[in-house]
XYZ file of C-alpha atoms in Angstrom:
342
model
C 214.673 189.260 83.192
C 218.165 189.048 84.406
C 216.982 189.018 87.977
C 214.510 186.356 87.527
C 217.123 184.137 85.920
C 219.642 184.811 88.939
C 216.618 183.947 91.400
C 216.016 180.785 89.343
C 219.562 179.465 89.277
C 220.352 180.446 92.990
C 217.120 178.381 94.052
C 217.915 175.478 91.946
C 221.449 175.440 93.252
C 220.318 175.698 96.841
C 217.930 173.005 96.713
C 220.190 170.785 94.871
C 223.045 171.234 97.149
C 220.549 170.857 100.142
C 219.542 167.367 98.858
C 223.115 166.062 98.055
C 224.063 167.210 101.634
C 220.852 165.341 102.814
C 222.051 162.112 100.700
C 225.498 162.460 102.401
C 224.177 162.389 105.692
C 222.322 159.240 105.352
C 224.949 157.432 103.115
C 227.903 158.357 105.205
C 229.566 155.169 107.134
C 231.665 155.568 110.015
C 234.853 153.426 110.499
C 233.195 150.576 112.216
C 230.426 150.590 109.634
C 227.596 152.500 111.405
C 225.497 154.904 109.643
C 223.538 158.074 110.903
C 219.683 156.810 111.762
C 218.318 159.447 113.907
C 216.063 161.189 111.679
C 213.944 163.073 114.417
C 217.235 164.486 115.536
C 217.834 165.717 112.278
C 214.503 167.345 111.859
C 215.163 169.082 115.092
C 218.321 170.429 114.061
C 217.104 171.422 110.776
C 213.740 173.172 112.290
C 216.356 175.176 114.620
C 218.233 176.558 111.758
C 214.962 177.363 109.686
C 213.323 179.243 112.560
C 216.564 181.199 113.310
C 216.792 182.093 109.528
C 212.928 183.163 109.326
C 213.371 185.152 112.670
C 216.284 186.957 111.309
C 214.579 187.680 107.898
C 211.530 188.923 109.559
C 213.808 191.290 111.793
C 215.482 192.687 108.779
C 212.245 192.996 106.930
C 210.650 195.046 109.785
C 207.335 196.358 109.404
C 203.980 195.455 111.255
C 203.544 191.467 111.779
C 200.774 189.540 111.686
C 201.069 186.328 113.788
C 199.368 183.288 113.039
C 196.561 181.675 115.050
C 197.975 178.857 117.302
C 195.351 176.163 116.373
C 195.987 176.510 112.801
C 199.834 176.483 113.001
C 200.187 173.694 115.574
C 198.029 171.294 113.468
C 199.876 172.225 110.128
C 203.308 171.955 112.031
C 202.193 168.427 113.366
C 201.098 167.128 109.901
C 204.324 168.588 108.269
C 206.728 167.061 110.925
C 205.073 163.643 110.469
C 205.552 164.137 106.753
C 209.247 165.084 106.906
C 209.850 162.395 109.478
C 208.451 159.784 107.294
C 209.881 160.904 104.036
C 213.430 161.204 105.522
C 213.303 157.995 107.337
C 212.674 156.244 104.127
C 216.290 156.934 103.134
C 217.134 154.088 105.576
C 215.517 151.674 103.025
C 216.007 153.394 99.468
C 218.442 155.607 97.779
C 217.879 159.538 97.504
C 216.896 159.069 93.616
C 214.410 156.622 94.558
C 212.854 158.997 97.197
C 212.604 161.655 94.712
C 211.057 159.665 91.997
C 208.486 158.293 94.521
C 207.656 161.708 95.759
C 206.773 162.610 92.009
C 203.710 160.596 93.023
C 202.661 163.601 94.937
C 200.246 164.609 92.029
C 198.258 161.597 92.749
C 196.473 162.588 96.197
C 196.375 166.273 94.902
C 194.585 165.029 91.988
C 192.268 162.699 93.899
C 191.619 165.374 96.300
C 190.629 167.731 93.462
C 188.268 165.516 91.868
C 186.834 163.492 94.763
C 186.738 166.264 97.519
C 186.826 169.672 95.666
C 184.744 168.416 92.493
C 187.077 169.945 89.889
C 186.422 167.891 86.798
C 186.558 170.455 84.081
C 189.335 170.290 81.514
C 191.305 167.724 83.741
C 192.233 165.105 81.052
C 195.862 166.435 80.782
C 196.247 166.006 84.512
C 194.913 162.185 84.390
C 197.220 161.936 81.707
C 200.243 163.407 83.675
C 199.380 161.336 86.672
C 198.885 158.140 84.813
C 202.174 158.507 82.868
C 204.008 159.676 86.299
C 202.418 156.318 87.981
C 203.825 154.090 85.346
C 207.338 155.788 85.569
C 207.392 155.280 89.311
C 206.396 151.742 88.956
C 208.911 150.881 86.406
C 211.646 152.439 88.475
C 210.610 150.453 91.469
C 209.556 147.259 89.741
C 213.214 145.525 89.541
C 213.766 146.189 93.233
C 210.295 145.088 94.357
C 210.009 141.996 91.874
C 213.345 140.473 92.042
C 216.251 142.650 93.129
C 218.320 142.479 96.155
C 216.554 144.120 99.277
C 213.215 143.963 97.947
C 211.482 143.904 101.533
C 213.503 147.316 102.144
C 212.272 148.865 98.978
C 208.603 148.087 99.874
C 209.089 149.437 103.181
C 211.125 152.603 101.948
C 208.097 153.214 99.279
C 205.574 152.767 102.038
C 206.954 155.571 104.190
C 207.124 157.825 101.146
C 203.420 157.125 100.368
C 202.289 157.745 103.944
C 204.188 161.085 103.550
C 202.526 161.768 100.276
C 198.971 161.421 101.982
C 200.015 163.738 104.904
C 201.208 166.135 102.316
C 197.661 166.140 100.882
C 195.948 167.070 104.088
C 198.544 169.472 104.898
C 197.879 171.298 101.707
C 194.256 171.501 102.299
C 194.510 172.550 106.092
C 197.238 175.365 105.320
C 195.117 176.797 102.511
C 192.246 177.076 104.831
C 194.621 178.656 107.518
C 196.101 181.027 104.881
C 192.635 181.918 103.359
C 191.311 182.995 106.773
C 194.588 184.855 108.095
C 196.197 185.913 105.021
C 199.814 186.157 106.772
C 203.104 187.206 105.230
C 204.859 184.242 103.768
C 207.943 184.711 106.100
C 205.495 184.503 109.015
C 204.121 181.183 107.745
C 207.834 179.832 107.685
C 208.463 181.261 111.105
C 205.653 179.667 112.812
C 205.747 176.433 111.015
C 209.404 175.968 111.894
C 208.706 177.210 115.538
C 206.077 174.698 116.121
C 207.961 172.076 114.360
C 210.932 172.623 116.573
C 208.821 172.377 119.896
C 207.149 169.217 118.600
C 210.214 167.560 117.429
C 211.949 168.434 120.627
C 209.192 166.677 122.391
C 209.345 163.570 120.163
C 213.069 163.330 120.570
C 212.711 163.651 124.425
C 210.345 160.603 124.410
C 212.358 158.814 121.465
C 215.392 158.364 123.451
C 217.494 158.472 120.396
C 220.936 158.186 122.213
C 222.714 156.414 119.356
C 222.120 159.367 117.159
C 223.789 161.886 119.636
C 226.741 159.363 120.241
C 227.030 158.859 116.546
C 227.394 162.781 116.169
C 229.971 163.038 119.016
C 231.939 160.363 117.430
C 231.785 161.647 113.770
C 231.914 165.443 113.946
C 231.722 165.414 109.974
C 228.283 164.625 110.171
C 227.399 167.488 112.507
C 229.068 169.838 109.807
C 227.019 168.287 106.999
C 223.996 168.762 108.920
C 224.658 172.493 109.529
C 225.280 172.871 106.012
C 222.287 170.927 104.889
C 219.989 173.115 107.214
C 221.314 176.359 106.344
C 221.372 175.923 102.593
C 217.696 174.229 102.758
C 216.371 177.389 104.843
C 217.907 179.562 102.273
C 216.195 177.601 99.370
C 212.808 177.569 100.628
C 213.029 181.352 101.480
C 213.738 181.899 97.765
C 211.015 179.306 96.687
C 208.315 181.597 98.573
C 210.139 184.715 96.852
C 209.568 182.877 93.301
C 206.160 182.036 94.094
C 205.121 185.472 95.189
C 206.950 187.429 92.493
C 206.470 184.818 89.335
C 203.758 182.761 90.220
C 203.101 178.921 90.262
C 204.469 178.105 86.841
C 208.170 179.003 87.768
C 207.638 176.875 91.009
C 206.668 173.706 89.110
C 209.611 174.717 86.663
C 212.093 175.045 89.544
C 211.042 171.886 91.231
C 211.427 169.759 88.304
C 214.551 170.895 87.219
C 215.693 170.482 90.718
C 214.632 166.961 90.830
C 216.355 166.216 87.437
C 219.624 167.872 88.229
C 219.687 166.191 91.673
C 218.922 162.615 90.478
C 221.795 162.755 87.871
C 224.166 164.282 90.363
C 223.317 161.758 92.939
C 223.789 158.838 90.162
C 227.240 160.197 89.433
C 228.574 161.175 92.869
C 227.186 158.412 94.989
C 227.470 155.822 92.338
C 223.857 154.568 91.889
C 223.576 152.119 89.166
C 220.294 151.998 87.035
C 219.064 149.322 84.804
C 217.537 150.139 81.360
C 214.044 149.776 82.719
C 214.838 152.313 85.513
C 216.237 154.825 83.245
C 212.875 154.420 81.260
C 210.820 154.886 84.093
C 212.666 158.106 85.077
C 212.243 159.578 81.754
C 208.458 158.842 82.008
C 208.311 160.537 85.477
C 209.646 163.599 84.027
C 207.449 163.527 80.955
C 204.639 163.440 83.286
C 205.997 166.254 85.136
C 206.429 168.480 81.926
C 202.775 167.537 80.909
C 201.601 168.580 84.213
C 203.933 172.072 83.853
C 202.343 172.801 80.271
C 198.669 172.247 81.766
C 199.534 174.584 84.743
C 201.101 177.264 82.284
C 197.998 177.136 80.077
C 195.702 177.231 82.916
C 197.649 180.478 84.020
C 197.295 181.908 80.458
C 193.427 181.279 80.743
C 193.637 182.703 84.243
C 195.299 186.011 82.752
C 193.005 186.337 79.840
C 189.930 186.061 82.264
C 191.499 188.682 84.513
C 192.000 191.040 81.543
C 188.252 190.418 80.751
C 187.258 191.255 84.312
C 189.340 194.405 84.397
C 187.669 195.639 81.097
C 184.273 194.933 82.988
C 185.777 197.013 86.002
C 185.055 193.884 88.291
C 186.107 195.229 91.894
C 186.868 191.627 93.079
C 189.872 191.060 90.808
C 192.679 191.803 93.060
C 190.923 189.462 95.952
C 190.590 186.642 93.366
C 194.374 186.923 92.404
C 195.124 187.273 96.158
C 193.233 184.176 96.839
C 195.166 182.399 93.910
C 198.646 183.037 95.341
C 197.433 182.016 98.980
C 196.032 178.540 97.739
C 199.389 178.021 95.797
C 201.389 178.674 98.877
C 199.504 176.255 100.803
C 200.591 173.576 98.383
C 204.220 174.710 97.858
C 204.721 174.669 101.464
C 204.519 170.648 101.657
C 207.365 170.452 99.147
C 210.076 171.908 101.364
C 211.394 168.831 103.076
C 212.737 167.067 99.957
């Protein structure tokens, strides 16, 4: 129990610190009023650190390696890269709390894919309630800015980028789940190959984007270089701990960790970066987390039901029980990977 609590606290602290460092990078203003806007450069530097960390972790772990197939890894990395760039680029238009709140709508494309594509319609009323409450919360949080707030055009553009990243996440989750089902690699291998191909692709995109302003900005503001290194390092460690928690404790703990992380990050962001929220925004914020709690409770009850079914299968000496459990974990990893970039 103590080990579980320590891993939980370290993971939350790591992800919160990474998020705050990310916001600091985008909110920083130089002496002449300029700000960092080179998202592709940030993603490129982030993936250098992620690849270095995952390679080092694989070397320390040792044992036989099982590389991923090139086609699956490249396509997944391509989707992940575009999702990350779209999500981070939205910070040029909206605040970080707004980004986290908007990304809570991630359950909507997942829900639609479950119902429309995978035909999972049994006992999904709580998920419907979770989606409905979360959607209303996100709308209330954004409504003031969109309807009559200052900079409403920027808010709409920012939410547009977040929405685009969410739908890419839906495609990414399905693509990676198929990849993991067919190849069943170690989670460190997934992290290693995803960061490698994202590094290659972001290098290509950066070469064609000619973001010279970003490089010049870094050379003139060394503090941002240190912040990017700090952000990338903490983010890599945080994602490693997320994979460990998933494998060791299951999807319920992941949902709990990410929800707590979002709540703590938003509160600290409001305090440290002086974001002002109206009463309507606070009400929307509460509704978003109520929706998340409903989703967690539903997921927890689902796990309990799965556990009881597993015990019944053990009584019947079903030889497929271990394979079924392994497939559940693999499917979960495919979904959790899409949560890495914010």
